[in-house]
Short mmCIF file of C-alpha atoms and ligand atoms in Angstrom, two decimals:
data_model
loop_
_atom_site.label_atom_id
_atom_site.label_comp_id
_atom_site.label_asym_id
_atom_site.label_seq_id
_atom_site.Cartn_x
_atom_site.Cartn_y
_atom_site.Cartn_z
CA MET A 1 -54.83 77.88 71.05
CA HIS A 2 -56.26 76.52 67.61
CA TYR A 3 -58.01 73.55 66.38
CA PHE A 4 -55.09 72.74 63.40
CA ALA A 5 -53.62 69.94 63.90
CA TYR A 6 -52.28 66.81 63.06
CA ARG A 7 -54.46 63.42 63.13
CA ASP A 8 -52.49 59.99 62.06
CA GLY A 9 -49.90 62.06 60.41
CA LYS A 10 -52.55 64.59 58.51
CA LEU A 11 -52.81 67.86 59.21
CA PHE A 12 -56.57 68.66 60.33
CA CYS A 13 -59.01 71.86 60.12
CA GLU A 14 -60.98 70.77 63.09
CA ASP A 15 -62.53 67.82 61.99
CA VAL A 16 -61.54 67.88 58.26
CA PRO A 17 -58.40 66.78 56.54
CA VAL A 18 -56.85 69.81 54.72
CA GLU A 19 -55.99 67.77 51.92
CA ARG A 20 -59.38 66.91 51.08
CA ILE A 21 -60.12 70.80 51.27
CA ALA A 22 -57.07 71.05 48.56
CA ALA A 23 -58.76 67.90 46.46
CA GLU A 24 -62.27 70.34 46.15
CA VAL A 25 -61.24 73.58 46.16
CA GLY A 26 -57.54 73.75 44.15
CA THR A 27 -54.92 75.59 45.93
CA PRO A 28 -53.98 78.28 47.56
CA PHE A 29 -56.33 78.78 49.43
CA TYR A 30 -56.77 80.43 53.09
CA LEU A 31 -58.16 78.42 55.57
CA TYR A 32 -60.45 79.34 58.72
CA SER A 33 -61.42 77.82 61.02
CA ARG A 34 -65.02 78.52 63.15
CA ARG A 35 -64.04 77.02 66.41
CA THR A 36 -61.37 79.07 67.12
CA LEU A 37 -62.63 82.24 65.87
CA LEU A 38 -65.64 81.90 68.17
CA GLU A 39 -63.51 80.65 70.90
CA HIS A 40 -61.01 83.66 70.78
CA TYR A 41 -63.78 86.46 70.63
CA ARG A 42 -65.64 84.34 73.75
CA ARG A 43 -62.40 84.52 76.04
CA LEU A 44 -61.89 88.17 75.31
CA ASP A 45 -65.88 89.07 76.00
CA ALA A 46 -65.17 87.02 79.30
CA ALA A 47 -62.36 87.99 80.43
CA PHE A 48 -63.19 92.02 80.69
CA SER A 49 -67.68 90.53 81.72
CA HIS A 50 -66.12 92.15 84.76
CA ILE A 51 -66.35 95.81 83.27
CA PRO A 52 -68.98 97.72 81.12
CA HIS A 53 -67.58 96.58 76.92
CA ILE A 54 -67.88 96.51 73.30
CA ILE A 55 -64.82 94.31 71.11
CA CYS A 56 -65.50 96.31 68.03
CA TYR A 57 -63.57 93.66 66.22
CA SER A 58 -61.58 95.11 64.15
CA VAL A 59 -62.10 94.52 60.37
CA LYS A 60 -58.79 95.00 58.69
CA ALA A 61 -57.92 91.92 59.72
CA ASN A 62 -59.86 90.02 57.82
CA SER A 63 -63.31 91.79 56.56
CA ASN A 64 -64.65 87.96 54.77
CA GLY A 65 -68.61 88.26 55.63
CA ALA A 66 -68.22 84.86 56.85
CA VAL A 67 -65.89 86.08 59.64
CA LEU A 68 -68.14 89.35 60.19
CA ARG A 69 -71.67 87.20 60.35
CA ALA A 70 -70.37 84.35 63.23
CA LEU A 71 -68.76 86.90 65.04
CA CYS A 72 -71.95 89.28 64.61
CA LYS A 73 -73.85 85.98 66.18
CA GLU A 74 -71.40 86.79 69.26
CA GLY A 75 -72.17 89.99 70.01
CA ALA A 76 -69.29 91.67 68.32
CA GLY A 77 -69.82 95.29 66.88
CA ALA A 78 -66.61 96.74 64.63
CA ASP A 79 -64.00 99.05 64.61
CA ILE A 80 -63.79 100.17 60.91
CA VAL A 81 -61.56 102.66 58.94
CA SER A 82 -63.18 103.13 55.77
CA GLY A 83 -66.42 103.85 54.08
CA GLY A 84 -65.95 100.23 52.31
CA GLU A 85 -65.12 98.51 56.01
CA LEU A 86 -68.67 100.06 57.60
CA PHE A 87 -70.38 98.55 53.79
CA ARG A 88 -68.97 94.94 55.15
CA ALA A 89 -69.96 95.87 58.72
CA LEU A 90 -73.65 96.49 58.06
CA ARG A 91 -73.99 94.05 55.28
CA ALA A 92 -72.73 91.25 57.83
CA GLY A 93 -75.43 92.43 60.18
CA ILE A 94 -73.76 94.38 62.70
CA SER A 95 -75.83 97.19 64.63
CA PRO A 96 -74.20 100.44 63.76
CA GLU A 97 -74.33 101.41 67.44
CA ARG A 98 -71.40 99.22 67.95
CA ILE A 99 -69.67 100.37 65.02
CA VAL A 100 -66.67 103.18 65.63
CA PHE A 101 -64.62 104.65 62.81
CA ALA A 102 -61.36 105.18 63.15
CA GLY A 103 -58.17 106.44 60.97
CA ILE A 104 -56.61 110.31 59.57
CA GLY A 105 -58.08 110.13 56.24
CA LYS A 106 -61.76 110.19 56.65
CA THR A 107 -63.71 111.99 53.39
CA ALA A 108 -66.55 113.93 53.88
CA GLU A 109 -68.28 111.56 51.59
CA GLU A 110 -67.46 108.48 54.09
CA MET A 111 -68.72 110.81 57.53
CA ARG A 112 -71.33 111.42 55.59
CA PHE A 113 -72.53 107.26 55.38
CA ALA A 114 -71.61 106.92 59.00
CA LEU A 115 -73.95 109.73 60.06
CA GLU A 116 -76.29 108.40 58.22
CA LYS A 117 -76.23 104.85 59.60
CA GLY A 118 -75.67 106.37 63.09
CA ILE A 119 -72.53 104.83 64.06
CA LEU A 120 -71.45 104.98 67.52
CA MET A 121 -68.63 107.55 67.45
CA PHE A 122 -66.06 108.58 65.54
CA ASN A 123 -62.49 108.73 66.42
CA VAL A 124 -61.34 112.24 65.61
CA GLU A 125 -57.26 112.24 64.84
CA SER A 126 -57.06 115.39 64.05
CA GLY A 127 -57.90 119.29 64.52
CA GLN A 128 -58.83 119.85 60.91
CA GLU A 129 -60.86 116.76 60.75
CA LEU A 130 -63.13 117.76 63.98
CA GLU A 131 -63.75 120.82 61.45
CA VAL A 132 -65.26 118.59 59.20
CA LEU A 133 -66.78 116.56 60.57
CA SER A 134 -68.85 119.41 62.63
CA THR A 135 -69.58 120.51 59.65
CA VAL A 136 -70.97 117.25 57.94
CA ALA A 137 -73.01 116.23 60.55
CA SER A 138 -73.97 120.06 60.81
CA ASP A 139 -75.24 120.27 57.47
CA MET A 140 -77.64 116.70 58.09
CA GLY A 141 -79.21 118.12 61.13
CA LEU A 142 -77.38 115.40 62.97
CA ARG A 143 -74.41 115.82 66.27
CA ALA A 144 -72.02 113.21 65.81
CA ARG A 145 -70.36 110.98 68.32
CA ILE A 146 -66.72 111.44 68.78
CA ALA A 147 -63.42 110.66 70.73
CA LEU A 148 -60.56 111.91 69.97
CA ARG A 149 -57.40 109.56 69.05
CA VAL A 150 -55.12 110.37 71.12
CA ASN A 151 -51.24 109.32 70.96
CA PRO A 152 -50.00 108.69 74.78
CA ASP A 153 -46.34 108.82 73.66
CA VAL A 154 -45.59 104.57 75.17
CA ASP A 155 -42.90 102.33 72.71
CA PRO A 156 -45.41 99.16 71.99
CA ARG A 157 -41.78 97.06 71.19
CA THR A 158 -43.04 95.54 68.32
CA HIS A 159 -42.31 96.14 63.98
CA PRO A 160 -41.40 99.69 63.44
CA TYR A 161 -44.50 99.94 61.09
CA ILE A 162 -46.78 98.94 63.12
CA ALA A 163 -45.82 100.74 65.85
CA THR A 164 -48.67 103.89 66.32
CA GLY A 165 -48.48 105.33 69.44
CA LEU A 166 -45.02 106.84 69.98
CA LYS A 167 -45.15 110.81 69.65
CA GLU A 168 -43.37 111.20 65.76
CA ALA A 169 -45.72 108.71 64.13
CA LYS A 170 -48.94 110.01 62.27
CA PHE A 171 -51.44 108.92 64.60
CA GLY A 172 -53.57 110.86 67.03
CA MET A 173 -52.91 114.00 68.82
CA GLY A 174 -50.52 114.49 71.53
CA MET A 175 -51.94 114.81 75.42
CA GLU A 176 -51.86 119.25 74.92
CA GLU A 177 -52.80 118.95 71.64
CA ALA A 178 -55.87 116.32 72.36
CA LEU A 179 -56.74 119.19 75.96
CA ARG A 180 -56.91 122.01 73.28
CA GLU A 181 -59.24 119.83 70.76
CA TYR A 182 -61.15 118.78 73.58
CA ARG A 183 -62.15 122.22 74.37
CA ARG A 184 -63.06 123.20 70.74
CA ALA A 185 -64.89 119.71 70.34
CA ALA A 186 -66.67 121.33 73.36
CA GLU A 187 -67.79 124.53 71.38
CA LEU A 188 -68.57 122.91 68.06
CA PRO A 189 -72.41 122.51 66.77
CA GLY A 190 -71.97 119.30 65.15
CA VAL A 191 -70.63 117.29 67.84
CA GLU A 192 -70.66 115.64 70.50
CA VAL A 193 -67.12 114.63 72.95
CA VAL A 194 -68.37 111.10 74.49
CA GLY A 195 -64.59 109.68 74.28
CA VAL A 196 -61.51 109.23 74.34
CA HIS A 197 -59.59 107.45 71.66
CA GLN A 198 -55.77 105.40 71.73
CA HIS A 199 -54.25 103.04 69.77
CA ILE A 200 -50.49 102.14 70.23
CA GLY A 201 -49.83 99.49 68.41
CA SER A 202 -50.46 95.75 66.83
CA GLN A 203 -48.78 92.75 67.72
CA ILE A 204 -47.83 93.74 71.29
CA THR A 205 -46.55 90.72 73.58
CA THR A 206 -47.18 92.61 76.81
CA VAL A 207 -49.16 93.96 79.42
CA ASP A 208 -46.91 97.16 80.32
CA PRO A 209 -46.89 99.61 77.23
CA PHE A 210 -51.35 99.07 77.81
CA ARG A 211 -50.46 99.66 81.35
CA GLU A 212 -48.42 102.57 80.51
CA SER A 213 -50.52 104.19 78.02
CA LEU A 214 -54.12 103.97 80.00
CA GLU A 215 -52.27 105.88 83.62
CA LYS A 216 -51.27 108.67 80.80
CA LEU A 217 -55.16 108.59 79.55
CA ARG A 218 -56.16 108.73 83.18
CA GLU A 219 -54.93 111.54 83.49
CA LEU A 220 -55.80 113.36 80.77
CA MET A 221 -59.42 112.45 81.49
CA ALA A 222 -58.94 114.14 85.20
CA ARG A 223 -58.28 117.04 83.43
CA LEU A 224 -60.79 116.81 80.78
CA LYS A 225 -63.27 116.93 84.12
CA GLU A 226 -62.25 119.44 85.58
CA MET A 227 -63.01 121.44 82.03
CA GLY A 228 -66.40 120.01 82.62
CA ILE A 229 -65.77 117.41 80.06
CA ASP A 230 -67.42 113.91 81.09
CA ILE A 231 -66.23 110.83 79.06
CA ARG A 232 -68.19 108.00 79.17
CA TYR A 233 -66.21 105.56 76.43
CA LEU A 234 -62.21 104.51 76.91
CA ASN A 235 -61.62 102.89 73.60
CA MET A 236 -58.10 101.38 74.21
CA GLY A 237 -57.53 100.16 70.84
CA GLY A 238 -56.22 96.84 69.59
CA GLY A 239 -53.13 95.80 69.65
CA PHE A 240 -53.20 92.02 71.54
CA GLY A 241 -50.62 90.06 69.92
CA ILE A 242 -50.38 86.42 69.82
CA PRO A 243 -47.97 83.27 69.06
CA TYR A 244 -46.62 82.92 65.44
CA GLN A 245 -43.85 80.40 66.89
CA GLY A 246 -45.04 79.31 70.30
CA GLU A 247 -43.80 82.11 72.28
CA ASP A 248 -45.71 83.22 75.53
CA VAL A 249 -47.28 85.82 75.02
CA PRO A 250 -50.15 87.44 77.48
CA VAL A 251 -53.61 85.51 77.16
CA PRO A 252 -57.11 87.64 77.06
CA ASP A 253 -57.38 87.17 80.95
CA ASP A 254 -53.56 88.49 81.51
CA TYR A 255 -55.06 91.54 79.73
CA ALA A 256 -57.69 91.79 82.11
CA HIS A 257 -56.50 90.91 85.12
CA ALA A 258 -53.67 93.47 84.52
CA LEU A 259 -55.75 96.53 83.35
CA THR A 260 -59.22 96.21 85.16
CA PRO A 261 -58.86 98.18 87.95
CA LEU A 262 -57.40 100.35 86.21
CA LEU A 263 -60.47 100.64 83.81
CA ARG A 264 -62.67 100.28 86.64
CA GLU A 265 -61.83 103.13 88.13
CA THR A 266 -62.63 105.25 85.22
CA GLY A 267 -66.22 103.93 85.27
CA CYS A 268 -66.41 103.62 81.30
CA THR A 269 -67.32 102.05 79.03
CA VAL A 270 -64.52 99.93 77.87
CA ILE A 271 -63.89 99.59 74.17
CA LEU A 272 -62.01 96.88 72.27
CA GLU A 273 -60.54 96.78 69.26
CA THR A 274 -59.38 93.28 68.93
CA GLY A 275 -58.61 92.31 65.41
CA ARG A 276 -55.25 89.79 64.62
CA MET A 277 -56.09 87.68 68.22
CA ILE A 278 -59.46 87.18 67.59
CA VAL A 279 -58.51 86.08 64.15
CA GLY A 280 -54.96 85.55 63.37
CA ASN A 281 -54.39 81.82 65.01
CA ALA A 282 -57.74 81.19 63.54
CA GLY A 283 -56.30 80.92 59.70
CA VAL A 284 -54.03 79.33 57.71
CA LEU A 285 -52.89 79.90 54.34
CA VAL A 286 -52.73 76.71 52.33
CA ALA A 287 -50.15 76.31 49.68
CA LYS A 288 -48.74 73.38 47.14
CA VAL A 289 -45.23 73.24 46.12
CA LEU A 290 -44.93 73.53 42.55
CA TYR A 291 -40.97 72.92 42.09
CA ARG A 292 -37.88 72.30 43.83
CA LYS A 293 -34.78 74.38 42.93
CA ARG A 294 -31.26 74.20 43.33
CA GLY A 295 -29.95 77.96 43.61
CA GLY A 296 -25.95 78.73 44.85
CA GLN A 297 -26.02 76.79 48.20
CA LYS A 298 -29.62 76.84 48.71
CA THR A 299 -32.63 74.89 48.33
CA PHE A 300 -35.72 76.26 46.78
CA LEU A 301 -39.74 75.21 47.51
CA VAL A 302 -41.34 76.96 44.76
CA VAL A 303 -45.08 77.41 45.60
CA ASP A 304 -48.42 78.36 44.31
CA ALA A 305 -48.87 81.02 46.98
CA ALA A 306 -47.05 84.30 46.75
CA MET A 307 -46.33 87.77 48.52
CA ASN A 308 -49.68 89.03 47.02
CA ASP A 309 -51.49 86.52 48.89
CA LEU A 310 -49.60 86.76 52.12
CA ILE A 311 -47.39 89.65 51.81
CA ARG A 312 -46.47 90.05 55.88
CA PRO A 313 -42.69 88.09 55.27
CA SER A 314 -42.12 89.99 52.35
CA LEU A 315 -43.14 93.64 54.35
CA TYR A 316 -42.88 93.07 58.05
CA GLY A 317 -39.87 89.74 57.69
CA SER A 318 -42.78 88.29 59.77
CA TYR A 319 -42.11 84.31 60.84
CA HIS A 320 -44.97 81.98 60.08
CA GLU A 321 -44.46 78.52 61.02
CA ILE A 322 -44.64 76.63 58.27
CA LEU A 323 -46.45 72.20 58.56
CA PRO A 324 -46.80 69.80 55.69
CA ALA A 325 -50.73 68.91 55.06
CA ALA A 326 -48.88 65.30 54.83
CA ARG A 327 -46.53 64.53 58.72
CA ARG A 328 -43.00 63.23 57.07
CA ASP A 329 -40.81 62.33 59.93
CA GLY A 330 -36.87 61.85 59.46
CA GLU A 331 -34.56 64.55 58.09
CA THR A 332 -34.98 68.36 57.63
CA GLU A 333 -33.73 70.28 54.78
CA VAL A 334 -33.38 73.92 55.33
CA VAL A 335 -35.17 75.68 52.32
CA ASP A 336 -36.27 79.10 51.24
CA VAL A 337 -40.91 79.05 50.73
CA VAL A 338 -40.60 81.22 47.74
CA GLY A 339 -43.80 81.92 45.33
CA PRO A 340 -43.58 82.47 41.89
CA VAL A 341 -44.00 86.41 41.95
CA CYS A 342 -41.02 88.17 39.65
CA GLU A 343 -39.33 89.82 42.87
CA THR A 344 -36.62 88.38 45.13
CA GLY A 345 -38.72 89.58 48.25
CA ASP A 346 -41.22 87.23 47.55
CA PHE A 347 -40.87 84.59 50.05
CA LEU A 348 -42.81 83.44 52.80
CA ALA A 349 -40.57 81.69 54.56
CA ARG A 350 -36.39 81.96 54.78
CA GLU A 351 -33.53 78.85 55.89
CA ARG A 352 -36.13 76.77 57.20
CA ALA A 353 -35.64 73.53 58.51
CA LEU A 354 -38.55 71.52 57.12
CA PRO A 355 -39.43 68.53 56.54
CA ARG A 356 -38.45 67.12 53.01
CA MET A 357 -41.34 68.11 50.82
CA GLU A 358 -41.81 66.75 47.11
CA ARG A 359 -43.52 68.40 43.97
CA GLY A 360 -47.55 68.23 44.68
CA GLU A 361 -47.27 68.51 48.68
CA LEU A 362 -49.46 70.46 50.12
CA LEU A 363 -47.88 72.67 52.95
CA ALA A 364 -49.81 75.33 55.08
CA VAL A 365 -48.83 78.24 56.20
CA MET A 366 -49.54 79.19 60.03
CA SER A 367 -51.65 82.38 61.86
CA ALA A 368 -52.55 83.93 58.76
CA GLY A 369 -56.49 84.57 59.67
CA ALA A 370 -55.49 88.12 60.37
CA TYR A 371 -53.75 90.57 57.94
CA GLY A 372 -53.38 87.49 54.90
CA PHE A 373 -56.64 88.01 52.75
CA THR A 374 -57.66 91.39 53.46
CA MET A 375 -53.74 92.68 52.55
CA ALA A 376 -53.75 90.24 48.82
CA SER A 377 -53.32 92.10 45.87
CA ASN A 378 -53.33 91.15 42.36
CA TYR A 379 -49.75 91.69 41.74
CA ASN A 380 -48.46 89.82 38.95
CA SER A 381 -52.10 89.66 37.65
CA ARG A 382 -52.48 87.03 40.05
CA ARG A 383 -56.12 85.60 40.89
CA ARG A 384 -56.59 86.18 44.77
CA PRO A 385 -57.17 83.09 46.48
CA ALA A 386 -60.41 81.04 47.92
CA GLU A 387 -61.13 81.59 51.27
CA VAL A 388 -62.98 78.28 52.80
CA MET A 389 -64.38 78.07 56.78
CA VAL A 390 -64.83 74.80 58.43
CA GLU A 391 -66.81 73.95 61.50
CA GLY A 392 -67.17 70.30 63.39
CA GLU A 393 -67.76 67.84 60.02
CA ARG A 394 -68.54 70.64 57.53
CA PHE A 395 -66.61 73.16 55.28
CA ALA A 396 -67.26 75.63 53.13
CA VAL A 397 -65.90 78.16 50.39
CA VAL A 398 -66.69 81.97 51.43
CA ARG A 399 -65.56 83.40 49.04
CA GLU A 400 -64.88 82.27 45.55
CA ARG A 401 -61.41 82.13 43.39
CA GLU A 402 -61.09 84.85 41.47
CA ASP A 403 -61.23 84.25 37.98
CA TRP A 404 -59.29 85.63 34.58
CA GLN A 405 -62.19 87.76 33.81
CA GLU A 406 -62.64 89.52 37.20
CA LEU A 407 -58.72 90.58 37.04
CA MET A 408 -59.79 92.63 33.99
CA ARG A 409 -63.18 94.37 35.38
CA GLY A 410 -64.11 98.28 34.70
CA GLU A 411 -60.94 98.31 32.82
CA ARG A 412 -61.61 99.87 29.09
CA PRO A 413 -59.89 100.11 25.49
CA PHE A 414 -58.61 104.08 25.10
CA PRO A 415 -60.84 105.34 22.79
CA GLY A 416 -59.49 104.52 18.91
CA ASP A 417 -57.53 101.84 20.78
CA ILE A 418 -58.82 98.73 19.48
CA GLU A 419 -61.78 96.41 21.29
CA ASP A 420 -61.14 93.79 23.59
CA GLY A 421 -61.11 90.56 22.19
CA ALA A 422 -59.41 91.88 18.78
CA MET A 423 -56.12 91.41 19.44
CA PRO A 424 -53.92 89.43 17.32
N1 LIG B 501 -57.57 99.70 66.01
C1 LIG B 501 -56.90 100.74 65.43
C2 LIG B 501 -56.83 102.21 64.85
C3 LIG B 501 -55.81 99.82 64.01
O1 LIG B 501 -55.33 100.96 63.35
C4 LIG B 501 -55.96 99.07 64.46
C5 LIG B 501 -54.49 97.88 63.62
C6 LIG B 501 -56.42 97.86 64.98
C7 LIG B 501 -57.41 98.53 66.08
C8 LIG B 501 -56.02 96.25 65.30
O2 LIG B 501 -55.28 95.59 66.07
P1 LIG B 501 -54.62 94.49 65.81
O3 LIG B 501 -56.07 94.07 67.86
O4 LIG B 501 -55.32 93.64 65.17
O5 LIG B 501 -53.43 94.18 66.37
N2 LIG B 501 -50.82 94.70 58.79
C9 LIG B 501 -50.27 94.97 59.78
C10 LIG B 501 -50.90 95.44 61.37
C11 LIG B 501 -51.33 96.51 61.16
C12 LIG B 501 -52.26 96.74 61.97
C13 LIG B 501 -52.57 98.28 61.62
N3 LIG B 501 -54.12 98.85 62.87
C14 LIG B 501 -49.69 93.08 59.72
O6 LIG B 501 -49.59 92.52 59.10
O7 LIG B 501 -48.95 93.07 61.23
#
């Protein structure tokens, strides 16, 4: 669900017309509905209310401070994968006791930062990482709370780039290796074993892969118990998918209904690292048609947003619905919606039937709240877009559009070359 809808033919975000925001802010921009965001969070939280749980919102999905602060107020924790994400989460007020740190390449510096702040736990992904963490923590006179990331070898049936729980993936460790590493971890001076972690993939649209992987984790936990290792936290990762084109996908209650008995049996506090389900449909990317263009048999709508703003269609071939800001009835035409970037792979939609749109008109690329801005780049020296948040009738720019100076921030001439501004 979301609060983007037409009223009298105009696309609104909650109670504000998209056209009004565009007139004030310019295009392109990301637009977030706070009500949608909060409702998604609350539904998920309520669905799992029958078991002790923590929702560690996956910061990588959308790390804007306004999004993080809104979720923090609801009681969310954070799933982070870098020192930068930890910095953002703390800045937004998220309590370190609700922060979990994943990722296969944590540096010693990042570990120290997280230990200093007292995060809830590290999701450790390899034997070597375990040793380094133990040393770093011991040197600080601390013990790092850890879960090992287990790779349960289940097929999440999603795009191969975001399937992470198969045995050939670079993430986590297989069951047998995990058992060995748990045994070793129990002996290490700088770590304290508290949990088990998995993350089997993203944009998963059925409950089954979770059921399958949780069964395997349960077996693992039983074996750990025999070894005298007691697990208190079961982190089931993220991955709950969302509808991009009206598909029927499980909602939080469906997941909770199917998984709660299994989870409850473990007696653990359950951690959910959900990103996309909370924020994905709470955001859109608003762009303007710059030109109409014919090429061969094709009609192109050249818009002012590109693959640098939203890379999902180019990278994964993802489908994002496109809605005109002013509804048009009548005939549709089949177009490619493309950006100004100098690559044939720069498109937001291909072979899409849309109402005929003219130069200057606005459109919204839907379901762009997750992995939209966070994956944006400055490719082609394009400024990253503004971000705007709406609540009811109010809206605010929650990140300014970058300016050209910012594009060159930190760059210096090579010694002896001409200074900036002295260019002919
Ligand atoms: N936990 C871990 C360890 C993860 O790696 C991820 C996502 C999540 C949680 C959150 O997953 P979610 O609930 O959002 O599915 N850029 C891709 C998605 C990459 C996901 C990476 N890991 C996309 O645009 O589809």
